[in-house]
Structures are given as structure tokens and as C-alpha cells.
mmCIF file of C-alpha atoms in Angstrom:
data_model
loop_
_atom_site.group_PDB
_atom_site.id
_atom_site.type_symbol
_atom_site.label_atom_id
_atom_site.label_comp_id
_atom_site.label_asym_id
_atom_site.label_seq_id
_atom_site.Cartn_x
_atom_site.Cartn_y
_atom_site.Cartn_z
ATOM 1 C CA MET A 643 0.000 0.000 0.000
ATOM 2 C CA GLU A 644 1.092 3.570 -0.677
ATOM 3 C CA TYR A 645 0.474 6.267 1.936
ATOM 4 C CA ARG A 646 0.062 9.992 1.334
ATOM 5 C CA GLN A 647 0.020 12.941 3.706
ATOM 6 C CA LEU A 648 -3.419 14.347 4.514
ATOM 7 C CA GLY A 649 -3.131 18.074 3.864
ATOM 8 C CA ASP A 650 -0.496 19.492 6.192
ATOM 9 C CA THR A 651 -1.590 17.428 9.220
ATOM 10 C CA GLY A 652 1.246 14.908 9.201
ATOM 11 C CA VAL A 653 -1.361 12.118 9.136
ATOM 12 C CA LEU A 654 -0.593 9.434 6.543
ATOM 13 C CA MET A 655 -3.589 8.019 4.691
ATOM 14 C CA SER A 656 -3.641 5.049 2.342
ATOM 15 C CA ALA A 657 -3.827 6.084 -1.304
ATOM 16 C CA LEU A 658 -6.850 3.800 -1.628
ATOM 17 C CA SER A 659 -9.690 4.030 0.894
ATOM 18 C CA LEU A 660 -12.757 1.910 1.552
ATOM 19 C CA GLY A 661 -16.148 3.489 1.011
ATOM 20 C CA THR A 662 -19.060 1.779 2.757
ATOM 21 C CA MET A 663 -22.155 3.087 0.997
ATOM 22 C CA THR A 664 -22.937 -0.494 -0.058
ATOM 23 C CA PHE A 665 -23.420 -1.582 3.568
ATOM 24 C CA GLY A 666 -26.982 -1.966 4.835
ATOM 25 C CA GLY A 667 -30.286 -0.756 3.475
ATOM 26 C CA ASP A 668 -31.907 -4.050 2.507
ATOM 27 C CA GLY A 669 -35.515 -3.335 1.611
ATOM 28 C CA SER A 670 -34.920 0.373 1.067
ATOM 29 C CA PRO A 671 -35.989 1.642 -2.387
ATOM 30 C CA VAL A 672 -32.862 3.829 -2.474
ATOM 31 C CA TRP A 673 -30.123 2.051 -0.530
ATOM 32 C CA GLY A 674 -31.265 -1.389 -1.616
ATOM 33 C CA THR A 675 -30.184 -0.616 -5.186
ATOM 34 C CA ILE A 676 -26.687 0.438 -4.083
ATOM 35 C CA GLY A 677 -25.641 -2.653 -2.193
ATOM 36 C CA ALA A 678 -27.705 -3.657 0.840
ATOM 37 C CA LEU A 679 -24.833 -5.792 2.125
ATOM 38 C CA PRO A 680 -25.468 -7.598 5.422
ATOM 39 C CA GLN A 681 -23.039 -7.620 8.356
ATOM 40 C CA GLN A 682 -21.261 -10.822 7.335
ATOM 41 C CA ASP A 683 -20.389 -9.544 3.859
ATOM 42 C CA ALA A 684 -19.307 -6.171 5.242
ATOM 43 C CA ASP A 685 -17.034 -7.905 7.761
ATOM 44 C CA ARG A 686 -15.247 -9.738 4.949
ATOM 45 C CA ILE A 687 -14.800 -6.598 2.868
ATOM 46 C CA VAL A 688 -13.538 -4.503 5.792
ATOM 47 C CA GLY A 689 -11.172 -7.279 6.848
ATOM 48 C CA ALA A 690 -9.783 -7.652 3.325
ATOM 49 C CA ALA A 691 -9.264 -3.897 3.029
ATOM 50 C CA LEU A 692 -7.414 -3.635 6.340
ATOM 51 C CA ASP A 693 -5.312 -6.692 5.556
ATOM 52 C CA ALA A 694 -4.295 -5.016 2.276
ATOM 53 C CA GLY A 695 -3.046 -1.934 4.131
ATOM 54 C CA VAL A 696 -6.073 0.334 3.691
ATOM 55 C CA ASN A 697 -6.177 2.605 6.755
ATOM 56 C CA HIS A 698 -9.066 4.914 5.851
ATOM 57 C CA ILE A 699 -12.730 3.920 5.998
ATOM 58 C CA ASP A 700 -15.425 6.354 4.909
ATOM 59 C CA THR A 701 -19.068 6.280 5.976
ATOM 60 C CA ALA A 702 -21.921 8.710 6.734
ATOM 61 C CA ASP A 703 -24.922 8.915 9.012
ATOM 62 C CA GLY A 704 -27.285 9.122 6.049
ATOM 63 C CA TYR A 705 -26.115 5.887 4.417
ATOM 64 C CA ALA A 706 -28.947 3.387 4.862
ATOM 65 C CA GLU A 707 -30.488 5.763 7.429
ATOM 66 C CA GLY A 708 -27.758 5.026 9.957
ATOM 67 C CA GLU A 709 -27.570 1.253 9.511
ATOM 68 C CA CYS A 710 -24.319 1.581 7.563
ATOM 69 C CA GLU A 711 -22.574 3.193 10.537
ATOM 70 C CA GLU A 712 -23.812 0.403 12.810
ATOM 71 C CA ILE A 713 -22.391 -2.219 10.455
ATOM 72 C CA VAL A 714 -19.067 -0.374 10.125
ATOM 73 C CA GLY A 715 -18.776 -0.095 13.901
ATOM 74 C CA ARG A 716 -19.288 -3.825 14.349
ATOM 75 C CA SER A 717 -16.851 -4.644 11.510
ATOM 76 C CA LEU A 718 -14.147 -2.578 13.211
ATOM 77 C CA ARG A 719 -14.396 -4.218 16.616
ATOM 78 C CA GLY A 720 -10.880 -5.105 17.700
ATOM 79 C CA ARG A 721 -9.328 -3.117 14.835
ATOM 80 C CA ARG A 722 -10.620 0.411 15.449
ATOM 81 C CA ASP A 723 -7.139 1.810 16.135
ATOM 82 C CA GLU A 724 -5.911 0.627 12.730
ATOM 83 C CA VAL A 725 -8.038 3.098 10.808
ATOM 84 C CA ILE A 726 -8.716 6.734 10.147
ATOM 85 C CA LEU A 727 -12.492 6.669 10.453
ATOM 86 C CA THR A 728 -14.463 9.261 8.519
ATOM 87 C CA SER A 729 -18.155 9.988 8.867
ATOM 88 C CA LYS A 730 -20.354 12.757 7.541
ATOM 89 C CA PHE A 731 -23.478 14.653 8.579
ATOM 90 C CA ALA A 732 -26.083 17.023 7.078
ATOM 91 C CA MET A 733 -28.442 14.567 5.363
ATOM 92 C CA ARG A 734 -31.999 14.253 6.652
ATOM 93 C CA MET A 735 -32.153 11.751 9.516
ATOM 94 C CA GLY A 736 -35.858 11.934 10.332
ATOM 95 C CA PRO A 737 -39.093 13.825 9.646
ATOM 96 C CA GLY A 738 -38.485 16.601 12.150
ATOM 97 C CA ALA A 739 -37.827 20.158 11.060
ATOM 98 C CA ASN A 740 -34.374 20.138 12.655
ATOM 99 C CA GLN A 741 -33.263 16.631 11.722
ATOM 100 C CA VAL A 742 -31.240 17.890 8.787
ATOM 101 C CA GLY A 743 -28.694 20.545 7.888
ATOM 102 C CA LEU A 744 -25.699 22.250 9.469
ATOM 103 C CA SER A 745 -27.125 23.951 12.535
ATOM 104 C CA ARG A 746 -25.368 23.480 15.873
ATOM 105 C CA LEU A 747 -28.526 21.766 17.104
ATOM 106 C CA HIS A 748 -28.512 19.105 14.391
ATOM 107 C CA LEU A 749 -24.734 18.780 14.291
ATOM 108 C CA MET A 750 -24.429 17.922 17.976
ATOM 109 C CA ARG A 751 -27.322 15.468 17.846
ATOM 110 C CA ALA A 752 -25.973 13.874 14.666
ATOM 111 C CA LEU A 753 -22.472 13.532 16.094
ATOM 112 C CA GLU A 754 -23.646 11.854 19.292
ATOM 113 C CA ALA A 755 -25.843 9.473 17.280
ATOM 114 C CA SER A 756 -22.943 8.573 14.953
ATOM 115 C CA LEU A 757 -20.640 7.887 17.896
ATOM 116 C CA ARG A 758 -23.245 5.528 19.363
ATOM 117 C CA ARG A 759 -23.830 3.715 16.085
ATOM 118 C CA LEU A 760 -20.105 3.397 15.347
ATOM 119 C CA GLY A 761 -19.362 2.208 18.884
ATOM 120 C CA THR A 762 -16.476 4.636 19.315
ATOM 121 C CA ASP A 763 -15.682 7.639 21.479
ATOM 122 C CA HIS A 764 -14.321 9.710 18.595
ATOM 123 C CA ILE A 765 -14.437 10.150 14.827
ATOM 124 C CA ASP A 766 -11.081 10.870 13.218
ATOM 125 C CA LEU A 767 -12.386 12.965 10.316
ATOM 126 C CA TYR A 768 -15.872 14.493 10.472
ATOM 127 C CA LEU A 769 -17.157 15.965 7.217
ATOM 128 C CA ILE A 770 -20.011 18.247 6.302
ATOM 129 C CA HIS A 771 -21.897 16.186 3.704
ATOM 130 C CA GLY A 772 -23.287 19.071 1.687
ATOM 131 C CA PHE A 773 -23.781 22.832 1.643
ATOM 132 C CA ASP A 774 -26.626 24.349 3.665
ATOM 133 C CA GLU A 775 -27.470 27.875 2.537
ATOM 134 C CA LEU A 776 -29.744 28.441 5.563
ATOM 135 C CA THR A 777 -27.005 28.110 8.177
ATOM 136 C CA ALA A 778 -24.205 30.632 8.723
ATOM 137 C CA ALA A 779 -20.743 29.152 8.254
ATOM 138 C CA GLU A 780 -19.766 30.634 11.635
ATOM 139 C CA GLU A 781 -22.405 28.551 13.431
ATOM 140 C CA THR A 782 -21.348 25.244 11.891
ATOM 141 C CA LEU A 783 -17.616 25.863 12.229
ATOM 142 C CA ALA A 784 -17.941 26.984 15.864
ATOM 143 C CA ALA A 785 -19.842 23.800 16.703
ATOM 144 C CA LEU A 786 -17.262 21.639 14.890
ATOM 145 C CA ASP A 787 -14.473 23.460 16.711
ATOM 146 C CA ASP A 788 -16.174 22.762 20.046
ATOM 147 C CA ALA A 789 -16.424 19.061 19.159
ATOM 148 C CA VAL A 790 -12.702 18.955 18.361
ATOM 149 C CA HIS A 791 -11.877 20.519 21.743
ATOM 150 C CA GLN A 792 -14.208 18.012 23.429
ATOM 151 C CA GLY A 793 -12.190 15.177 21.853
ATOM 152 C CA LYS A 794 -15.169 13.795 19.954
ATOM 153 C CA ILE A 795 -13.597 14.470 16.558
ATOM 154 C CA ARG A 796 -9.981 14.914 15.497
ATOM 155 C CA TYR A 797 -10.201 16.744 12.159
ATOM 156 C CA ILE A 798 -12.898 18.394 10.056
ATOM 157 C CA GLY A 799 -13.666 18.874 6.393
ATOM 158 C CA ALA A 800 -16.435 18.987 3.818
ATOM 159 C CA SER A 801 -17.856 16.920 0.991
ATOM 160 C CA ASN A 802 -19.522 18.162 -2.199
ATOM 161 C CA TYR A 803 -18.454 21.760 -1.575
ATOM 162 C CA THR A 804 -17.509 24.225 -4.282
ATOM 163 C CA ALA A 805 -14.178 26.013 -4.161
ATOM 164 C CA TRP A 806 -15.740 29.304 -3.013
ATOM 165 C CA GLN A 807 -17.710 27.597 -0.240
ATOM 166 C CA THR A 808 -14.524 25.938 0.987
ATOM 167 C CA MET A 809 -12.531 29.169 0.831
ATOM 168 C CA LYS A 810 -15.259 30.967 2.772
ATOM 169 C CA ALA A 811 -15.093 28.307 5.486
ATOM 170 C CA LEU A 812 -11.289 28.512 5.600
ATOM 171 C CA GLY A 813 -11.533 32.292 5.897
ATOM 172 C CA VAL A 814 -14.021 32.100 8.765
ATOM 173 C CA SER A 815 -11.821 29.570 10.566
ATOM 174 C CA GLU A 816 -8.734 31.759 10.184
ATOM 175 C CA ARG A 817 -10.557 34.886 11.329
ATOM 176 C CA ARG A 818 -12.190 33.222 14.335
ATOM 177 C CA GLY A 819 -9.339 30.926 15.320
ATOM 178 C CA PHE A 820 -11.345 27.752 14.655
ATOM 179 C CA ASN A 821 -9.959 24.436 13.519
ATOM 180 C CA ARG A 822 -9.813 24.523 9.707
ATOM 181 C CA PHE A 823 -10.808 22.013 7.058
ATOM 182 C CA VAL A 824 -8.017 19.507 6.415
ATOM 183 C CA ALA A 825 -9.865 17.483 3.766
ATOM 184 C CA MET A 826 -12.482 17.617 1.045
ATOM 185 C CA GLU A 827 -14.378 14.716 -0.451
ATOM 186 C CA SER A 828 -15.242 15.194 -4.119
ATOM 187 C CA TYR A 829 -16.416 13.215 -7.126
ATOM 188 C CA TYR A 830 -13.604 12.705 -9.651
ATOM 189 C CA SER A 831 -13.247 10.326 -12.570
ATOM 190 C CA LEU A 832 -12.197 10.273 -16.208
ATOM 191 C CA ALA A 833 -15.882 10.788 -17.009
ATOM 192 C CA GLY A 834 -16.250 13.654 -14.528
ATOM 193 C CA ARG A 835 -13.297 16.042 -14.366
ATOM 194 C CA ASP A 836 -15.179 19.117 -13.116
ATOM 195 C CA ILE A 837 -13.050 19.543 -9.985
ATOM 196 C CA GLU A 838 -9.992 20.322 -12.100
ATOM 197 C CA ALA A 839 -11.329 23.793 -12.888
ATOM 198 C CA GLU A 840 -11.507 25.220 -9.354
ATOM 199 C CA ILE A 841 -11.627 22.644 -6.572
ATOM 200 C CA LEU A 842 -8.365 20.758 -7.145
ATOM 201 C CA PRO A 843 -6.232 23.906 -7.651
ATOM 202 C CA MET A 844 -7.779 25.409 -4.523
ATOM 203 C CA SER A 845 -7.158 22.320 -2.390
ATOM 204 C CA VAL A 846 -3.530 22.136 -3.560
ATOM 205 C CA ASP A 847 -3.008 25.839 -2.854
ATOM 206 C CA GLN A 848 -4.624 25.653 0.591
ATOM 207 C CA LYS A 849 -3.064 22.288 1.512
ATOM 208 C CA VAL A 850 -6.453 20.648 1.941
ATOM 209 C CA GLY A 851 -6.394 16.903 1.295
ATOM 210 C CA GLN A 852 -8.551 15.726 -1.585
ATOM 211 C CA LEU A 853 -10.396 12.446 -1.040
ATOM 212 C CA THR A 854 -12.066 11.488 -4.298
ATOM 213 C CA TYR A 855 -15.007 9.159 -4.707
ATOM 214 C CA SER A 856 -16.664 7.234 -7.544
ATOM 215 C CA PRO A 857 -13.503 6.862 -9.691
ATOM 216 C CA LEU A 858 -15.474 4.454 -11.893
ATOM 217 C CA ALA A 859 -18.316 6.961 -12.410
ATOM 218 C CA GLY A 860 -20.816 4.806 -10.564
ATOM 219 C CA GLY A 861 -19.511 1.644 -12.240
ATOM 220 C CA LEU A 862 -19.647 2.929 -15.806
ATOM 221 C CA LEU A 863 -15.844 2.642 -16.107
ATOM 222 C CA SER A 864 -15.719 -0.797 -14.507
ATOM 223 C CA GLY A 865 -15.277 -2.655 -17.788
ATOM 224 C CA LYS A 866 -18.828 -3.991 -17.659
ATOM 225 C CA PHE A 867 -20.280 -1.298 -19.938
ATOM 226 C CA ASP A 868 -19.861 -0.322 -23.571
ATOM 227 C CA ARG A 869 -22.032 0.958 -26.401
ATOM 228 C CA GLN A 870 -23.792 -2.412 -26.577
ATOM 229 C CA GLY A 871 -24.902 -2.193 -22.950
ATOM 230 C CA SER A 872 -23.830 -3.932 -19.762
ATOM 231 C CA THR A 873 -22.510 -7.420 -19.130
ATOM 232 C CA ASP A 874 -23.882 -7.268 -15.582
ATOM 233 C CA SER A 875 -27.564 -6.454 -15.103
ATOM 234 C CA SER A 876 -27.024 -6.293 -11.328
ATOM 235 C CA ALA A 877 -24.454 -3.484 -11.632
ATOM 236 C CA ARG A 878 -25.383 -0.330 -9.712
ATOM 237 C CA ARG A 879 -25.140 1.809 -12.871
ATOM 238 C CA SER A 880 -27.811 -0.399 -14.441
ATOM 239 C CA LYS A 881 -30.196 0.579 -11.647
ATOM 240 C CA ALA A 882 -29.207 4.162 -10.804
ATOM 241 C CA ASP A 883 -27.817 6.473 -13.474
ATOM 242 C CA MET A 884 -25.523 8.478 -11.194
ATOM 243 C CA PRO A 885 -23.324 10.461 -11.370
ATOM 244 C CA PRO A 886 -24.479 12.122 -14.620
ATOM 245 C CA VAL A 887 -22.149 11.721 -17.606
ATOM 246 C CA ASP A 888 -21.973 12.418 -21.327
ATOM 247 C CA ARG A 889 -22.625 8.854 -22.478
ATOM 248 C CA GLU A 890 -21.037 9.062 -25.935
ATOM 249 C CA ARG A 891 -17.871 10.698 -24.644
ATOM 250 C CA THR A 892 -17.738 8.135 -21.851
ATOM 251 C CA TYR A 893 -17.902 5.270 -24.340
ATOM 252 C CA ASP A 894 -14.925 6.850 -26.128
ATOM 253 C CA ILE A 895 -13.125 6.947 -22.767
ATOM 254 C CA ILE A 896 -13.936 3.272 -22.182
ATOM 255 C CA ASP A 897 -12.507 2.384 -25.604
ATOM 256 C CA THR A 898 -9.245 4.137 -24.701
ATOM 257 C CA LEU A 899 -9.201 2.529 -21.258
ATOM 258 C CA ARG A 900 -9.365 -0.882 -22.918
ATOM 259 C CA VAL A 901 -6.375 -0.034 -25.112
ATOM 260 C CA VAL A 902 -4.304 1.194 -22.149
ATOM 261 C CA ALA A 903 -5.384 -1.750 -20.019
ATOM 262 C CA GLY A 904 -4.245 -4.130 -22.755
ATOM 263 C CA ARG A 905 -0.758 -2.615 -22.715
ATOM 264 C CA HIS A 906 -0.436 -3.281 -18.991
ATOM 265 C CA GLY A 907 -2.269 -6.590 -18.765
ATOM 266 C CA ALA A 908 -4.629 -4.856 -16.353
ATOM 267 C CA GLY A 909 -8.357 -4.428 -15.977
ATOM 268 C CA VAL A 910 -10.301 -1.407 -17.200
ATOM 269 C CA ALA A 911 -11.316 -0.510 -13.646
ATOM 270 C CA GLN A 912 -7.727 -0.699 -12.460
ATOM 271 C CA VAL A 913 -6.586 1.740 -15.138
ATOM 272 C CA ALA A 914 -9.469 4.134 -14.398
ATOM 273 C CA VAL A 915 -8.487 4.219 -10.718
ATOM 274 C CA ALA A 916 -4.772 4.457 -11.549
ATOM 275 C CA TRP A 917 -5.485 7.573 -13.627
ATOM 276 C CA VAL A 918 -7.155 9.314 -10.658
ATOM 277 C CA LEU A 919 -4.267 8.286 -8.398
ATOM 278 C CA ALA A 920 -1.830 9.887 -10.853
ATOM 279 C CA GLN A 921 -3.478 13.323 -10.699
ATOM 280 C CA ARG A 922 -1.846 16.104 -8.716
ATOM 281 C CA GLY A 923 -3.588 16.947 -5.447
ATOM 282 C CA VAL A 924 -5.340 13.604 -4.907
ATOM 283 C CA THR A 925 -4.688 12.228 -1.428
ATOM 284 C CA SER A 926 -6.802 9.070 -1.529
ATOM 285 C CA VAL A 927 -9.295 7.417 -3.862
ATOM 286 C CA ILE A 928 -12.360 5.962 -2.156
ATOM 287 C CA LEU A 929 -13.412 2.555 -3.478
ATOM 288 C CA GLY A 930 -16.767 0.903 -2.960
ATOM 289 C CA ALA A 931 -17.347 -2.839 -3.269
ATOM 290 C CA ARG A 932 -20.062 -5.441 -3.007
ATOM 291 C CA ARG A 933 -17.690 -8.419 -2.998
ATOM 292 C CA VAL A 934 -14.221 -9.067 -1.589
ATOM 293 C CA GLU A 935 -13.004 -10.174 -5.021
ATOM 294 C CA GLN A 936 -14.190 -6.886 -6.535
ATOM 295 C CA LEU A 937 -12.309 -4.901 -3.900
ATOM 296 C CA GLN A 938 -9.122 -6.923 -4.284
ATOM 297 C CA ASP A 939 -9.210 -6.497 -8.049
ATOM 298 C CA THR A 940 -9.597 -2.716 -7.815
ATOM 299 C CA LEU A 941 -6.819 -2.498 -5.208
ATOM 300 C CA GLY A 942 -4.603 -3.757 -8.025
ATOM 301 C CA ALA A 943 -4.715 -0.236 -9.455
ATOM 302 C CA LEU A 944 -1.702 0.511 -7.262
ATOM 303 C CA ASP A 945 0.359 -1.837 -9.417
ATOM 304 C CA VAL A 946 -0.563 -0.060 -12.658
ATOM 305 C CA LYS A 947 2.083 2.557 -13.470
ATOM 306 C CA LEU A 948 0.726 4.648 -16.309
ATOM 307 C CA THR A 949 3.234 5.965 -18.835
ATOM 308 C CA GLU A 950 3.292 9.474 -20.280
ATOM 309 C CA GLN A 951 1.685 8.048 -23.421
ATOM 310 C CA ASP A 952 -1.088 6.417 -21.388
ATOM 311 C CA LEU A 953 -1.787 9.633 -19.484
ATOM 312 C CA ARG A 954 -1.755 11.720 -22.657
ATOM 313 C CA GLU A 955 -4.205 9.432 -24.460
ATOM 314 C CA LEU A 956 -6.566 9.295 -21.474
ATOM 315 C CA ASP A 957 -6.347 13.059 -21.032
ATOM 316 C CA ASP A 958 -7.070 13.721 -24.712
ATOM 317 C CA VAL A 959 -10.174 11.532 -24.807
ATOM 318 C CA SER A 960 -11.627 12.801 -21.512
ATOM 319 C CA LYS A 961 -10.747 16.493 -21.276
ATOM 320 C CA PRO A 962 -13.639 18.989 -21.469
ATOM 321 C CA VAL A 963 -14.580 19.795 -25.054
ATOM 322 C CA VAL A 964 -15.131 23.474 -24.296
ATOM 323 C CA PRO A 965 -12.837 25.086 -21.690
ATOM 324 C CA SER A 966 -14.657 27.031 -19.006
ATOM 325 C CA TYR A 967 -14.477 30.772 -18.368
ATOM 326 C CA PRO A 968 -12.402 32.443 -16.967
ATOM 327 C CA HIS A 969 -9.818 29.670 -17.101
ATOM 328 C CA TYR A 970 -9.088 29.958 -20.808
ATOM 329 C CA MET A 971 -8.643 33.719 -20.387
ATOM 330 C CA GLN A 972 -6.287 33.275 -17.447
ATOM 331 C CA ALA A 973 -4.300 30.645 -19.323
ATOM 332 C CA GLY A 974 -3.729 33.189 -22.110
ATOM 333 C CA PHE A 975 -2.647 35.872 -19.639
ATOM 334 C CA MET A 976 -0.187 33.523 -17.959
ATOM 335 C CA GLU A 977 1.267 32.483 -21.289
ATOM 336 C CA ASN A 978 1.971 36.123 -22.188
ATOM 337 C CA MET A 979 3.258 36.992 -18.723
ATOM 338 C CA ARG A 980 5.726 34.144 -18.438
ATOM 339 C CA PHE A 981 6.959 33.972 -22.010
ATOM 340 C CA PRO A 982 7.565 37.420 -23.579
ATOM 341 C CA GLN A 983 7.171 37.671 -27.322
ATOM 342 C CA LYS A 984 10.436 37.458 -29.194
ATOM 343 C CA ALA A 985 11.482 40.502 -31.207
#
């Protein structure tokens, strides 16, 4: 296993992490389509991940309405100290008016409930799961800071935040002397490179670790899909079309992935993950799995060393067709500033 520094904390995190969204939720119309794994299957997957050197496990209170955290807590019994445990809050956890969001009221209740479900006295990395425009950043960050001082969480961060929302939070923390975000969790894949425009450059500049999820674009880059359809009708992408992608461009990406994979004697999924691992600013790539064999295969991405040719071909087929404003303008300015015209 390879380990990378989380922001500027000095904490070393495995380059590949285990995501647990597939745990629990049997019978749920939403979570049942994602995995609905029972305790026994989760135990095997968690054990295989830890045995392979994975030291970061990611969960959230909203996954399977809390059942996922319960399963993770039981799977970690006897091995809790081996992992950096991440959980998240903000999703609706009940019908009440205040059972959702980023208020101090909900945050404190959500944190205590997660600690109980996980069977632990602290969460190593506690993330805001999504932006809440109703709650002042100062309120949420003050409550998170209090929880750090109480010893209930070690570090804080956010998931699914834009660059400006993150910078605002970092500014509030600096101004008020609060603990600052040390990590972000963002979607990143060859089929979804949006974070390259603002989020990745910001996290590199601010030394905020970038934990990326869904490197296979919800399974679309797993090698099971092409223009003819899927070879696995049980695949999550066959049931839930998330995250959104440009299908035709993604099929072109899959074609190129197959070529690169053939050069290395590797699987399509392994190459897709290896590409994310090779990008500047990525601390760890979060992998989900429904079977131990699936996890072990994807962990093989660490053995795939992409060449400059591989990276160039994958970049060419997946880069945005139309560059976004103002980035193309700034690129032109920088070109003129750094390289004066010759007489």
C-alpha cells in the first residue's frame, strides 16, 4: 500500500480508501439498489481492506439511514485503532424540522448518534456532507471546533463543496481561530473532471487533502459497460444512473481505457483508478465494493504505473470539449506573462 500525507496534518492516509455506501439498506428503495450488504459480507470486505493496508474507511450517518454506521462499527471491533475513520453529517435523519442541515442543534445530535452507532468515542475525520445555505458558516464551524476541543472528533472537512464555499469556510476559521478544514471529499473520474477547474487547484493551494469518490463513475468505467450495454444487469449503474455523464464521450473513454489496459495486462477498472491516483492533489481514492473479489481487483490499481503516453491518451479523450471561463482567459494571460514575445 502507498500512503500519502493528509493536507499538512502529518497524518498518513492510504492512497486507496474503503467506502461503505454499499453496507446496509436491505428493503430500502434507495439504498437497496446500491448494495444492501449484510453484516457478514461487510465484515469480509472490511477485513480484506485492512489486511491489504487500507487505513481509511469512509461512511456517513445518512447511508442506509444510519444502519451503515452500525455495520461499520461492528466490523471494526478489535481493529478500530488501525483506521482513520471518517463519517459525515447534514443529510436528513428523520421527519423533524431540525433533523437535517448544518445547525449546531442538528450537528451535535448527529455527532452523538454517529458515535453511538459506530461504537467509538471519537471520529477521526468528520465531514459536512453538503452545503446548507440556511445556516451561517460561523455557526457550523464553531460547533465543529467545540467538538474537536471536546475530543469527539480529530479533524474536520467537507464533501460536495464548491471552491468558493470551501474558501469561505477557511476564511471564517482563520478569522475566528477555529480548527480549519483539512480534507475535502469530491467526485472525480475520467468521465467527470469538473473539480480540475476550481476545486483541485484550490485544495492544492490551501493544503487541503482531496479524497475522491466514484472513480469508476458509478460503475460505468468498470469494464462492464460499452455501447452495446452492460454485461452485468445487477451493476449499480444499471439501476441508478448516477453520477451524470456524457454517455457518448464516456464510451470513447472506455474504448481508450481498454487499449491502455491491454498494454499493462490490467483491468479497465484498475486503469481508471490508476489515472485518478496519478493526478496532482489527490490524497486518496475511495473505493466501494459489493464483494471481496471486486475490492481486491480494484486495489490492483496501485500496481498499474501509467506511462506518459497512457496519461496523454486518457487526457485527450476525456478532457472537457469546451474550456470554461475564466480559465481559458487566465491561461492566455499567464502564457503572455511568463513567455515574452520574441522581437
